[in-house]
Structures are given as C-alpha cells and as structure tokens.
Amino acid sequence: MAKQTFVIVGAALAGGKAAEELRQGGFDGQLILIGAEPERPYERPPLSKDYLRGESERENAYVHPGGYYGEHHIDLRTETEVTAIDPGAHTVTTSGGEEISFDKLLLATGAEPRRIPVAGADLEGIYYLRSMADCDTLRERLQSGATVAVVGAGWIGSEVAASARQKGLEVTMIDPLDVPYENILGAEIGAFYRDVHAQHGVRLLLGDGVESFQGNGRVQRLQTTGGETVQCDFAVVGIGVVPRVQLARQAGLEVDNGIVVDARLTTSSPDVFAAGDVANAWHPFFEQHIRVEHWANALNQGPAAARSMLGEEISYDRIPYFFSDQYDVGMEYSGHTPSWDEVVFRGDREGGEFIAFWLHGGRVIAGMNVNVWDVNDKVQALIRSRRTVDRAALQSQDVSLDELAGSAV
Ligand SMILES: Cc1cc2nc3c(=O)[nH]c(=O)nc-3n(C[C@H](O)[C@H](O)[C@H](O)COP(=O)(O)OP(=O)(O)OC[C@H]3O[C@@H](n4cnc5c(N)ncnc54)[C@H](O)[C@@H]3O)c2cc1C
C-alpha cells in the first residue's frame, strides 16, 4: 500500500506535539507540519513571564531541539500559511500556491488576540502579545521607569502587569470587571488577585474601560469610559483571544466557538481533526462542548488527535487545567465552571496559601491551588469522583482530599 500523507496546519504546541506523537505511534508516511510563523514550534507561557523579563533563554521555549524535525523526517514548513483546505478533495493550498494532498489533516491553528475597537487603536506603541515576535518587541519596551497602560486584567494582562512591575515600570491596569477574572472565577478569587497587584504597586482602574487612545502618531495617553486620563509610554492590550476558524469555516466544517469536534477530536469531516485552542471538543465527563485556551490542553490534545488520526479509539476527557505565575504567586486550576453555587476555601487565604473549590449541587466542579503544591492531581480526582462533599470537611486541613474523593488507601 502506498504511504499515506498526514498534514498538520499550525506549527505550535498542539501541532508540534501531534507530529511527535504520530512518529512515536509508528506513522511512517509523509508528515508535513505547516506554520505561518518563522519559528519552529514553541510554548507561549514564557512570553508573559520569564522570557519577557529577560530571565530565560529563547531556546527554553521551543517544544523540540532544532534538529528534531529533520531527524524524525517531519517536513516542517515555517513562514507558510495555509490559505484554503478542501476536505472533500483532501487538499490544502499554501500561500505559495502549492496544493498538497492529504490522507488525514489536523487543524491546530490556535487563537489570535481580540483587537480593541476604539478610537486611536491604530496608534504606534499599542501592543498585543501572542507570538515570540510580539514578545521580542515588548521586551525592548520593558525598561525601568517607563509607564505602561495594561488594558484587560485577564491572564495575559495580569502577567504582563506583574512582569512590568518586576522590571520597575509604572503600571496602570484597566478592566471593565469589578475585580480580575470575576466572570470566570468569581468575586473572592478576583479580590485576592486585585489585592496582589495593588500590593505590588499596580494602579488598578476596575469597573472601567477604554474610551480612546490618544497621541501624536504614537500613543501617549488613554481616556477611560469613567473619565480618567492615563498617561503612558506604551500600552499592552489583553482582552481575550478568538479561535482561528477561517479555514474551517470556508471549507464548510462545523464551526461554533471554534472548530466543533467530537471526543475523538474529529471534525464534521471524517479525515479532518482539530486540537488545541481552536477546537471546541465534546467533553465526555462534563457532557458538553468545551474550548480550552490553555497550555495543557494543547500539550495533551494534540497528541490525542494524533492517536485518533492513527485509528485509535480515543475519548479525550482530560479535566481542563491551567496555571499562572504572577510575582511570587503561583497557581494551578482544574475544572470547568459555567456556573457554581459557592466557593469554599481551605488553608491560609490571608497569607496567600490556599485551595479554592467551586461547588455545584454539593459537588466539586473545579479547584485552584494557590502557592500550595502537589495537590492538583488530588483536586482532579475529587472532581472526577463526583462525590457530594461536606463543606466543613472540604475546609478542614485535617481531612485529606483523597478521603473526600473516596480514594484514600
Ligand atoms: C503570552 C502567553 C502566555 C500564556 N501563558 C499561559 C499560562 O501560563 N498557562 C496556560 O495554561 N496557558 C497559557 N497560554 C495559552 C497557551 O499558550 C495556548 O493555550 C497555546 O499556545 C495553544 O496552543 P495551540 O498550538 O493550540 O495554538 P497556538 O499557540 O495559537 O498556535 C497556532 C499556530 O498556528 C499557526 N497558524 C494559524 N493559522 C495558520 C494557517 N492558516 N497556516 C499556517 N499556520 C497557521 C499560527 O501562526 C500559530 O503559530 C499563554 C498564551 C500566551 C499568548
């Protein structure tokens, strides 16, 4: 039988790890990994943390060593954009006009920053942070004594604000919510992070938005909807991301908040798969479609899609997980919380070493450990157990999480 060709569009974490898994899983056909960026696959978390601050080497961010792709006969094509896919004809077309036939295709096209639609948004000195190139530009601006306006107190904005403070910049962070992450994590955790930033000298304008950016060719200040004027040398906008679904949509694949896939990570076309930030995947545990915009999902879902491409009967059911580092506050979060009844805390909330649990119908549906380590697996086990938990026991450090999950030996 002739050797097959598998094509992966998107050469970042999900795509890079999928290619690795295909080779490890014994795929010996042609494997083409196509990416629009000039870089080989890399991980983005350092771009708002140590790499942004100049504390880690660029090399540490890459998914594989430089020689990896050649050694594994992975045809990595960087600076190449796929402009169209045709699931029926089994072809992809590149920006260079090349048409490539595939037997199976993985779409790992990720997400891109949401642009801010206000007056002056096209002034120079207003930055978004997604790529290594974005980060390299921003690194140059992170000079002590400069003033930065950070628009959006989500994960990217918060981490950039923290890194900028650590580099000695004056930081104002603006967000329409009353506390950071209020919509996804609630008021208590939001207040905790608000206080962390305030304690580190960030000026917070919460419950406020950006009306306009102003300046003479280059941003010099912004005007908030609440009537404040914020002077700045530059601004960083982090107001969320949107999944890159254009190729899928044009090809007629089902798209709804990302590319819709089943638990096998198959799209509405049987030989086309999707993984990572772009995939809105059926989650067998939570029994709904979930699109996860986090590192661990790209890391694990890419390889899962690869196994599915190889014909394995997979069912991707990992509990969504993410982490964030801001100043000396590290956290891990697992779960999924479209809605919840209450948040229960265990540990030292004032001292910033605690675990928060989101409860729905008496069950733990999510948990976040803040500066408490080696517990996130137990939090996940508790979620998976679907056990009704006693609130007091959840709060008490004397009752182990294993016991609550029914997995104590
Ligand atoms: C600054 C920053 C910090 C982060 N920190 C954390 C963190 O601390 N914790 C956490 O859990 N998550 C974090 N994340 C999120 C995490 O990085 C993403 O979830 C992850 O990058 C998703 O990987 P992906 O491979 O699915 O997509 P992406 O990383 O978005 O990569 C998709 C790739 O596809 C390419 N592409 C798109 N369309 C085409 C096309 N038509 N042709 C060719 N190539 C194409 C793009 O150029 C891109 O390189 C962070 C993200 C950023 C930006």
mmCIF file with all atom_site columns, N, CA, C and O in Angstrom, residues 85-88 90 102 105 107 245 247-256 258-275 279-282 289:
data_model
loop_
_atom_site.group_PDB
_atom_site.id
_atom_site.type_symbol
_atom_site.label_atom_id
_atom_site.label_alt_id
_atom_site.label_comp_id
_atom_site.label_asym_id
_atom_site.label_entity_id
_atom_site.label_seq_id
_atom_site.pdbx_PDB_ins_code
_atom_site.Cartn_x
_atom_site.Cartn_y
_atom_site.Cartn_z
_atom_site.occupancy
_atom_site.B_iso_or_equiv
_atom_site.pdbx_formal_charge
_atom_site.auth_seq_id
_atom_site.auth_comp_id
_atom_site.auth_asym_id
_atom_site.auth_atom_id
_atom_site.pdbx_PDB_model_num
ATOM 1   N N  . ILE A 1 85  ? -8.455  24.908 2.634  1.00 0.00 ? 85  ILE A N  1
ATOM 2   C CA . ILE A 1 85  ? -8.468  23.444 2.734  1.00 0.00 ? 85  ILE A CA 1
ATOM 3   C C  . ILE A 1 85  ? -9.716  22.945 2.010  1.00 0.00 ? 85  ILE A C  1
ATOM 4   O O  . ILE A 1 85  ? -10.743 23.634 1.977  1.00 0.00 ? 85  ILE A O  1
ATOM 5   N N  . ASP A 1 86  ? -9.596  21.768 1.449  1.00 0.00 ? 86  ASP A N  1
ATOM 6   C CA . ASP A 1 86  ? -10.741 21.156 0.777  1.00 0.00 ? 86  ASP A CA 1
ATOM 7   C C  . ASP A 1 86  ? -10.897 19.732 1.316  1.00 0.00 ? 86  ASP A C  1
ATOM 8   O O  . ASP A 1 86  ? -10.224 18.807 0.838  1.00 0.00 ? 86  ASP A O  1
ATOM 9   N N  . PRO A 1 87  ? -11.751 19.563 2.320  1.00 0.00 ? 87  PRO A N  1
ATOM 10  C CA . PRO A 1 87  ? -11.877 18.238 2.939  1.00 0.00 ? 87  PRO A CA 1
ATOM 11  C C  . PRO A 1 87  ? -12.347 17.168 1.953  1.00 0.00 ? 87  PRO A C  1
ATOM 12  O O  . PRO A 1 87  ? -11.920 16.013 2.042  1.00 0.00 ? 87  PRO A O  1
ATOM 13  N N  . GLY A 1 88  ? -13.209 17.552 0.996  1.00 0.00 ? 88  GLY A N  1
ATOM 14  C CA . GLY A 1 88  ? -13.708 16.569 0.034  1.00 0.00 ? 88  GLY A CA 1
ATOM 15  C C  . GLY A 1 88  ? -12.603 16.077 -0.886 1.00 0.00 ? 88  GLY A C  1
ATOM 16  O O  . GLY A 1 88  ? -12.410 14.876 -1.078 1.00 0.00 ? 88  GLY A O  1
ATOM 17  N N  . HIS A 1 90  ? -9.505  16.412 -0.275 1.00 0.00 ? 90  HIS A N  1
ATOM 18  C CA . HIS A 1 90  ? -8.338  16.071 0.555  1.00 0.00 ? 90  HIS A CA 1
ATOM 19  C C  . HIS A 1 90  ? -7.096  16.853 0.123  1.00 0.00 ? 90  HIS A C  1
ATOM 20  O O  . HIS A 1 90  ? -6.026  16.283 -0.107 1.00 0.00 ? 90  HIS A O  1
ATOM 21  N N  . PHE A 1 102 ? -3.675  15.305 1.143  1.00 0.00 ? 102 PHE A N  1
ATOM 22  C CA . PHE A 1 102 ? -3.506  14.631 2.442  1.00 0.00 ? 102 PHE A CA 1
ATOM 23  C C  . PHE A 1 102 ? -4.453  13.449 2.543  1.00 0.00 ? 102 PHE A C  1
ATOM 24  O O  . PHE A 1 102 ? -5.515  13.425 1.906  1.00 0.00 ? 102 PHE A O  1
ATOM 25  N N  . LEU A 1 105 ? -5.845  15.179 8.017  1.00 0.00 ? 105 LEU A N  1
ATOM 26  C CA . LEU A 1 105 ? -5.446  16.573 8.252  1.00 0.00 ? 105 LEU A CA 1
ATOM 27  C C  . LEU A 1 105 ? -5.768  16.946 9.694  1.00 0.00 ? 105 LEU A C  1
ATOM 28  O O  . LEU A 1 105 ? -6.857  16.640 10.191 1.00 0.00 ? 105 LEU A O  1
ATOM 29  N N  . LEU A 1 107 ? -6.077  20.290 12.098 1.00 0.00 ? 107 LEU A N  1
ATOM 30  C CA . LEU A 1 107 ? -6.095  21.750 12.196 1.00 0.00 ? 107 LEU A CA 1
ATOM 31  C C  . LEU A 1 107 ? -5.734  22.138 13.624 1.00 0.00 ? 107 LEU A C  1
ATOM 32  O O  . LEU A 1 107 ? -6.461  21.822 14.574 1.00 0.00 ? 107 LEU A O  1
ATOM 33  N N  . VAL A 1 245 ? -10.646 30.204 12.963 1.00 0.00 ? 245 VAL A N  1
ATOM 34  C CA . VAL A 1 245 ? -11.538 29.222 12.344 1.00 0.00 ? 245 VAL A CA 1
ATOM 35  C C  . VAL A 1 245 ? -11.757 29.467 10.854 1.00 0.00 ? 245 VAL A C  1
ATOM 36  O O  . VAL A 1 245 ? -12.547 28.757 10.220 1.00 0.00 ? 245 VAL A O  1
ATOM 37  N N  . LEU A 1 247 ? -10.193 28.942 8.036  1.00 0.00 ? 247 LEU A N  1
ATOM 38  C CA . LEU A 1 247 ? -10.013 27.824 7.090  1.00 0.00 ? 247 LEU A CA 1
ATOM 39  C C  . LEU A 1 247 ? -11.161 26.833 7.206  1.00 0.00 ? 247 LEU A C  1
ATOM 40  O O  . LEU A 1 247 ? -11.722 26.386 6.197  1.00 0.00 ? 247 LEU A O  1
ATOM 41  N N  . ALA A 1 248 ? -11.491 26.511 8.448  1.00 0.00 ? 248 ALA A N  1
ATOM 42  C CA . ALA A 1 248 ? -12.548 25.520 8.684  1.00 0.00 ? 248 ALA A CA 1
ATOM 43  C C  . ALA A 1 248 ? -13.893 26.030 8.187  1.00 0.00 ? 248 ALA A C  1
ATOM 44  O O  . ALA A 1 248 ? -14.670 25.305 7.566  1.00 0.00 ? 248 ALA A O  1
ATOM 45  N N  . ARG A 1 249 ? -14.138 27.318 8.465  1.00 0.00 ? 249 ARG A N  1
ATOM 46  C CA . ARG A 1 249 ? -15.427 27.889 8.059  1.00 0.00 ? 249 ARG A CA 1
ATOM 47  C C  . ARG A 1 249 ? -15.564 27.904 6.545  1.00 0.00 ? 249 ARG A C  1
ATOM 48  O O  . ARG A 1 249 ? -16.580 27.479 5.998  1.00 0.00 ? 249 ARG A O  1
ATOM 49  N N  . GLN A 1 250 ? -14.493 28.373 5.881  1.00 0.00 ? 250 GLN A N  1
ATOM 50  C CA . GLN A 1 250 ? -14.539 28.429 4.405  1.00 0.00 ? 250 GLN A CA 1
ATOM 51  C C  . GLN A 1 250 ? -14.736 27.046 3.801  1.00 0.00 ? 250 GLN A C  1
ATOM 52  O O  . GLN A 1 250 ? -15.328 26.893 2.745  1.00 0.00 ? 250 GLN A O  1
ATOM 53  N N  . ALA A 1 251 ? -14.208 26.032 4.514  1.00 0.00 ? 251 ALA A N  1
ATOM 54  C CA . ALA A 1 251 ? -14.306 24.664 3.985  1.00 0.00 ? 251 ALA A CA 1
ATOM 55  C C  . ALA A 1 251 ? -15.649 24.021 4.318  1.00 0.00 ? 251 ALA A C  1
ATOM 56  O O  . ALA A 1 251 ? -15.912 22.890 3.925  1.00 0.00 ? 251 ALA A O  1
ATOM 57  N N  . GLY A 1 252 ? -16.478 24.741 5.063  1.00 0.00 ? 252 GLY A N  1
ATOM 58  C CA . GLY A 1 252 ? -17.809 24.224 5.385  1.00 0.00 ? 252 GLY A CA 1
ATOM 59  C C  . GLY A 1 252 ? -17.826 23.274 6.571  1.00 0.00 ? 252 GLY A C  1
ATOM 60  O O  . GLY A 1 252 ? -18.821 22.579 6.801  1.00 0.00 ? 252 GLY A O  1
ATOM 61  N N  . LEU A 1 253 ? -16.736 23.228 7.335  1.00 0.00 ? 253 LEU A N  1
ATOM 62  C CA . LEU A 1 253 ? -16.745 22.398 8.548  1.00 0.00 ? 253 LEU A CA 1
ATOM 63  C C  . LEU A 1 253 ? -17.612 23.076 9.605  1.00 0.00 ? 253 LEU A C  1
ATOM 64  O O  . LEU A 1 253 ? -17.789 24.295 9.583  1.00 0.00 ? 253 LEU A O  1
ATOM 65  N N  . GLU A 1 254 ? -18.129 22.270 10.529 1.00 0.00 ? 254 GLU A N  1
ATOM 66  C CA . GLU A 1 254 ? -18.974 22.857 11.566 1.00 0.00 ? 254 GLU A CA 1
ATOM 67  C C  . GLU A 1 254 ? -18.115 23.716 12.502 1.00 0.00 ? 254 GLU A C  1
ATOM 68  O O  . GLU A 1 254 ? -17.103 23.243 13.051 1.00 0.00 ? 254 GLU A O  1
ATOM 69  N N  . VAL A 1 255 ? -18.543 24.965 12.649 1.00 0.00 ? 255 VAL A N  1
ATOM 70  C CA . VAL A 1 255 ? -17.820 25.922 13.489 1.00 0.00 ? 255 VAL A CA 1
ATOM 71  C C  . VAL A 1 255 ? -18.811 26.562 14.443 1.00 0.00 ? 255 VAL A C  1
ATOM 72  O O  . VAL A 1 255 ? -19.876 27.020 14.032 1.00 0.00 ? 255 VAL A O  1
ATOM 73  N N  . ASP A 1 256 ? -18.466 26.532 15.723 1.00 0.00 ? 256 ASP A N  1
ATOM 74  C CA . ASP A 1 256 ? -19.302 27.176 16.718 1.00 0.00 ? 256 ASP A CA 1
ATOM 75  C C  . ASP A 1 256 ? -18.410 27.422 17.935 1.00 0.00 ? 256 ASP A C  1
ATOM 76  O O  . ASP A 1 256 ? -18.065 26.474 18.633 1.00 0.00 ? 256 ASP A O  1
ATOM 77  N N  . GLY A 1 258 ? -15.214 28.019 17.811 1.00 0.00 ? 258 GLY A N  1
ATOM 78  C CA . GLY A 1 258 ? -14.106 27.117 17.487 1.00 0.00 ? 258 GLY A CA 1
ATOM 79  C C  . GLY A 1 258 ? -14.568 26.052 16.507 1.00 0.00 ? 258 GLY A C  1
ATOM 80  O O  . GLY A 1 258 ? -15.732 26.030 16.099 1.00 0.00 ? 258 GLY A O  1
ATOM 81  N N  . ILE A 1 259 ? -13.631 25.186 16.147 1.00 0.00 ? 259 ILE A N  1
ATOM 82  C CA . ILE A 1 259 ? -13.986 24.085 15.249 1.00 0.00 ? 259 ILE A CA 1
ATOM 83  C C  . ILE A 1 259 ? -14.603 22.987 16.103 1.00 0.00 ? 259 ILE A C  1
ATOM 84  O O  . ILE A 1 259 ? -13.988 22.514 17.070 1.00 0.00 ? 259 ILE A O  1
ATOM 85  N N  . VAL A 1 260 ? -15.815 22.613 15.757 1.00 0.00 ? 260 VAL A N  1
ATOM 86  C CA . VAL A 1 260 ? -16.535 21.630 16.568 1.00 0.00 ? 260 VAL A CA 1
ATOM 87  C C  . VAL A 1 260 ? -15.983 20.229 16.275 1.00 0.00 ? 260 VAL A C  1
ATOM 88  O O  . VAL A 1 260 ? -15.924 19.802 15.121 1.00 0.00 ? 260 VAL A O  1
ATOM 89  N N  . VAL A 1 261 ? -15.543 19.548 17.343 1.00 0.00 ? 261 VAL A N  1
ATOM 90  C CA . VAL A 1 261 ? -15.076 18.161 17.195 1.00 0.00 ? 261 VAL A CA 1
ATOM 91  C C  . VAL A 1 261 ? -15.752 17.283 18.233 1.00 0.00 ? 261 VAL A C  1
ATOM 92  O O  . VAL A 1 261 ? -16.235 17.774 19.262 1.00 0.00 ? 261 VAL A O  1
ATOM 93  N N  . ASP A 1 262 ? -15.756 15.975 17.962 1.00 0.00 ? 262 ASP A N  1
ATOM 94  C CA . ASP A 1 262 ? -16.306 15.038 18.936 1.00 0.00 ? 262 ASP A CA 1
ATOM 95  C C  . ASP A 1 262 ? -15.202 14.615 19.911 1.00 0.00 ? 262 ASP A C  1
ATOM 96  O O  . ASP A 1 262 ? -14.089 15.154 19.869 1.00 0.00 ? 262 ASP A O  1
ATOM 97  N N  . ALA A 1 263 ? -15.478 13.635 20.751 1.00 0.00 ? 263 ALA A N  1
ATOM 98  C CA . ALA A 1 263 ? -14.482 13.230 21.759 1.00 0.00 ? 263 ALA A CA 1
ATOM 99  C C  . ALA A 1 263 ? -13.267 12.560 21.106 1.00 0.00 ? 263 ALA A C  1
ATOM 100 O O  . ALA A 1 263 ? -12.228 12.420 21.730 1.00 0.00 ? 263 ALA A O  1
ATOM 101 N N  . ARG A 1 264 ? -13.420 12.159 19.837 1.00 0.00 ? 264 ARG A N  1
ATOM 102 C CA . ARG A 1 264 ? -12.271 11.597 19.102 1.00 0.00 ? 264 ARG A CA 1
ATOM 103 C C  . ARG A 1 264 ? -11.504 12.706 18.387 1.00 0.00 ? 264 ARG A C  1
ATOM 104 O O  . ARG A 1 264 ? -10.579 12.454 17.641 1.00 0.00 ? 264 ARG A O  1
ATOM 105 N N  . LEU A 1 265 ? -11.939 13.930 18.588 1.00 0.00 ? 265 LEU A N  1
ATOM 106 C CA . LEU A 1 265 ? -11.306 15.129 18.026 1.00 0.00 ? 265 LEU A CA 1
ATOM 107 C C  . LEU A 1 265 ? -11.442 15.184 16.507 1.00 0.00 ? 265 LEU A C  1
ATOM 108 O O  . LEU A 1 265 ? -10.623 15.783 15.804 1.00 0.00 ? 265 LEU A O  1
ATOM 109 N N  . THR A 1 266 ? -12.484 14.526 16.014 1.00 0.00 ? 266 THR A N  1
ATOM 110 C CA . THR A 1 266 ? -12.806 14.549 14.594 1.00 0.00 ? 266 THR A CA 1
ATOM 111 C C  . THR A 1 266 ? -13.788 15.679 14.313 1.00 0.00 ? 266 THR A C  1
ATOM 112 O O  . THR A 1 266 ? -14.758 15.855 15.057 1.00 0.00 ? 266 THR A O  1
ATOM 113 N N  . THR A 1 267 ? -13.551 16.401 13.227 1.00 0.00 ? 267 THR A N  1
ATOM 114 C CA . THR A 1 267 ? -14.469 17.471 12.830 1.00 0.00 ? 267 THR A CA 1
ATOM 115 C C  . THR A 1 267 ? -15.681 16.870 12.123 1.00 0.00 ? 267 THR A C  1
ATOM 116 O O  . THR A 1 267 ? -15.826 15.648 12.052 1.00 0.00 ? 267 THR A O  1
ATOM 117 N N  . SER A 1 268 ? -16.498 17.725 11.539 1.00 0.00 ? 268 SER A N  1
ATOM 118 C CA . SER A 1 268 ? -17.660 17.222 10.806 1.00 0.00 ? 268 SER A CA 1
ATOM 119 C C  . SER A 1 268 ? -17.248 16.531 9.510  1.00 0.00 ? 268 SER A C  1
ATOM 120 O O  . SER A 1 268 ? -18.079 15.964 8.806  1.00 0.00 ? 268 SER A O  1
ATOM 121 N N  . SER A 1 269 ? -15.954 16.551 9.189  1.00 0.00 ? 269 SER A N  1
ATOM 122 C CA . SER A 1 269 ? -15.443 15.786 8.039  1.00 0.00 ? 269 SER A CA 1
ATOM 123 C C  . SER A 1 269 ? -14.515 14.700 8.588  1.00 0.00 ? 269 SER A C  1
ATOM 124 O O  . SER A 1 269 ? -13.583 15.007 9.344  1.00 0.00 ? 269 SER A O  1
ATOM 125 N N  . PRO A 1 270 ? -14.747 13.428 8.245  1.00 0.00 ? 270 PRO A N  1
ATOM 126 C CA . PRO A 1 270 ? -14.112 12.331 8.993  1.00 0.00 ? 270 PRO A CA 1
ATOM 127 C C  . PRO A 1 270 ? -12.584 12.269 8.948  1.00 0.00 ? 270 PRO A C  1
ATOM 128 O O  . PRO A 1 270 ? -11.980 11.733 9.868  1.00 0.00 ? 270 PRO A O  1
ATOM 129 N N  . ASP A 1 271 ? -11.954 12.815 7.930  1.00 0.00 ? 271 ASP A N  1
ATOM 130 C CA . ASP A 1 271 ? -10.483 12.748 7.872  1.00 0.00 ? 271 ASP A CA 1
ATOM 131 C C  . ASP A 1 271 ? -9.819  14.037 8.342  1.00 0.00 ? 271 ASP A C  1
ATOM 132 O O  . ASP A 1 271 ? -8.613  14.224 8.173  1.00 0.00 ? 271 ASP A O  1
ATOM 133 N N  . VAL A 1 272 ? -10.630 14.934 8.910  1.00 0.00 ? 272 VAL A N  1
ATOM 134 C CA . VAL A 1 272 ? -10.083 16.204 9.382  1.00 0.00 ? 272 VAL A CA 1
ATOM 135 C C  . VAL A 1 272 ? -10.295 16.292 10.900 1.00 0.00 ? 272 VAL A C  1
ATOM 136 O O  . VAL A 1 272 ? -11.404 16.068 11.399 1.00 0.00 ? 272 VAL A O  1
ATOM 137 N N  . PHE A 1 273 ? -9.236  16.617 11.606 1.00 0.00 ? 273 PHE A N  1
ATOM 138 C CA . PHE A 1 273 ? -9.233  16.647 13.066 1.00 0.00 ? 273 PHE A CA 1
ATOM 139 C C  . PHE A 1 273 ? -8.865  18.058 13.529 1.00 0.00 ? 273 PHE A C  1
ATOM 140 O O  . PHE A 1 273 ? -8.324  18.851 12.764 1.00 0.00 ? 273 PHE A O  1
ATOM 141 N N  . ALA A 1 274 ? -9.163  18.366 14.771 1.00 0.00 ? 274 ALA A N  1
ATOM 142 C CA . ALA A 1 274 ? -8.745  19.670 15.308 1.00 0.00 ? 274 ALA A CA 1
ATOM 143 C C  . ALA A 1 274 ? -8.362  19.493 16.772 1.00 0.00 ? 274 ALA A C  1
ATOM 144 O O  . ALA A 1 274 ? -8.908  18.634 17.481 1.00 0.00 ? 274 ALA A O  1
ATOM 145 N N  . ALA A 1 275 ? -7.388  20.305 17.205 1.00 0.00 ? 275 ALA A N  1
ATOM 146 C CA . ALA A 1 275 ? -6.912  20.218 18.590 1.00 0.00 ? 275 ALA A CA 1
ATOM 147 C C  . ALA A 1 275 ? -6.344  21.565 19.022 1.00 0.00 ? 275 ALA A C  1
ATOM 148 O O  . ALA A 1 275 ? -5.958  22.384 18.197 1.00 0.00 ? 275 ALA A O  1
ATOM 149 N N  . ALA A 1 279 ? -10.051 24.178 19.009 1.00 0.00 ? 279 ALA A N  1
ATOM 150 C CA . ALA A 1 279 ? -11.029 23.075 18.991 1.00 0.00 ? 279 ALA A CA 1
ATOM 151 C C  . ALA A 1 279 ? -12.082 23.228 20.083 1.00 0.00 ? 279 ALA A C  1
ATOM 152 O O  . ALA A 1 279 ? -11.752 23.423 21.253 1.00 0.00 ? 279 ALA A O  1
ATOM 153 N N  . ASN A 1 280 ? -13.310 23.134 19.703 1.00 0.00 ? 280 ASN A N  1
ATOM 154 C CA . ASN A 1 280 ? -14.416 23.104 20.662 1.00 0.00 ? 280 ASN A CA 1
ATOM 155 C C  . ASN A 1 280 ? -14.862 21.645 20.751 1.00 0.00 ? 280 ASN A C  1
ATOM 156 O O  . ASN A 1 280 ? -15.661 21.176 19.953 1.00 0.00 ? 280 ASN A O  1
ATOM 157 N N  . ALA A 1 281 ? -14.293 20.954 21.730 1.00 0.00 ? 281 ALA A N  1
ATOM 158 C CA . ALA A 1 281 ? -14.402 19.485 21.752 1.00 0.00 ? 281 ALA A CA 1
ATOM 159 C C  . ALA A 1 281 ? -15.478 18.992 22.713 1.00 0.00 ? 281 ALA A C  1
ATOM 160 O O  . ALA A 1 281 ? -15.638 19.540 23.814 1.00 0.00 ? 281 ALA A O  1
ATOM 161 N N  . TRP A 1 282 ? -16.149 17.936 22.283 1.00 0.00 ? 282 TRP A N  1
ATOM 162 C CA . TRP A 1 282 ? -17.121 17.291 23.175 1.00 0.00 ? 282 TRP A CA 1
ATOM 163 C C  . TRP A 1 282 ? -16.359 16.678 24.342 1.00 0.00 ? 282 TRP A C  1
ATOM 164 O O  . TRP A 1 282 ? -15.410 15.909 24.148 1.00 0.00 ? 282 TRP A O  1
ATOM 165 N N  . HIS A 1 289 ? -19.708 20.576 24.920 1.00 0.00 ? 289 HIS A N  1
ATOM 166 C CA . HIS A 1 289 ? -18.536 21.009 24.170 1.00 0.00 ? 289 HIS A CA 1
ATOM 167 C C  . HIS A 1 289 ? -17.778 22.055 24.981 1.00 0.00 ? 289 HIS A C  1
ATOM 168 O O  . HIS A 1 289 ? -18.383 22.960 25.567 1.00 0.00 ? 289 HIS A O  1
#
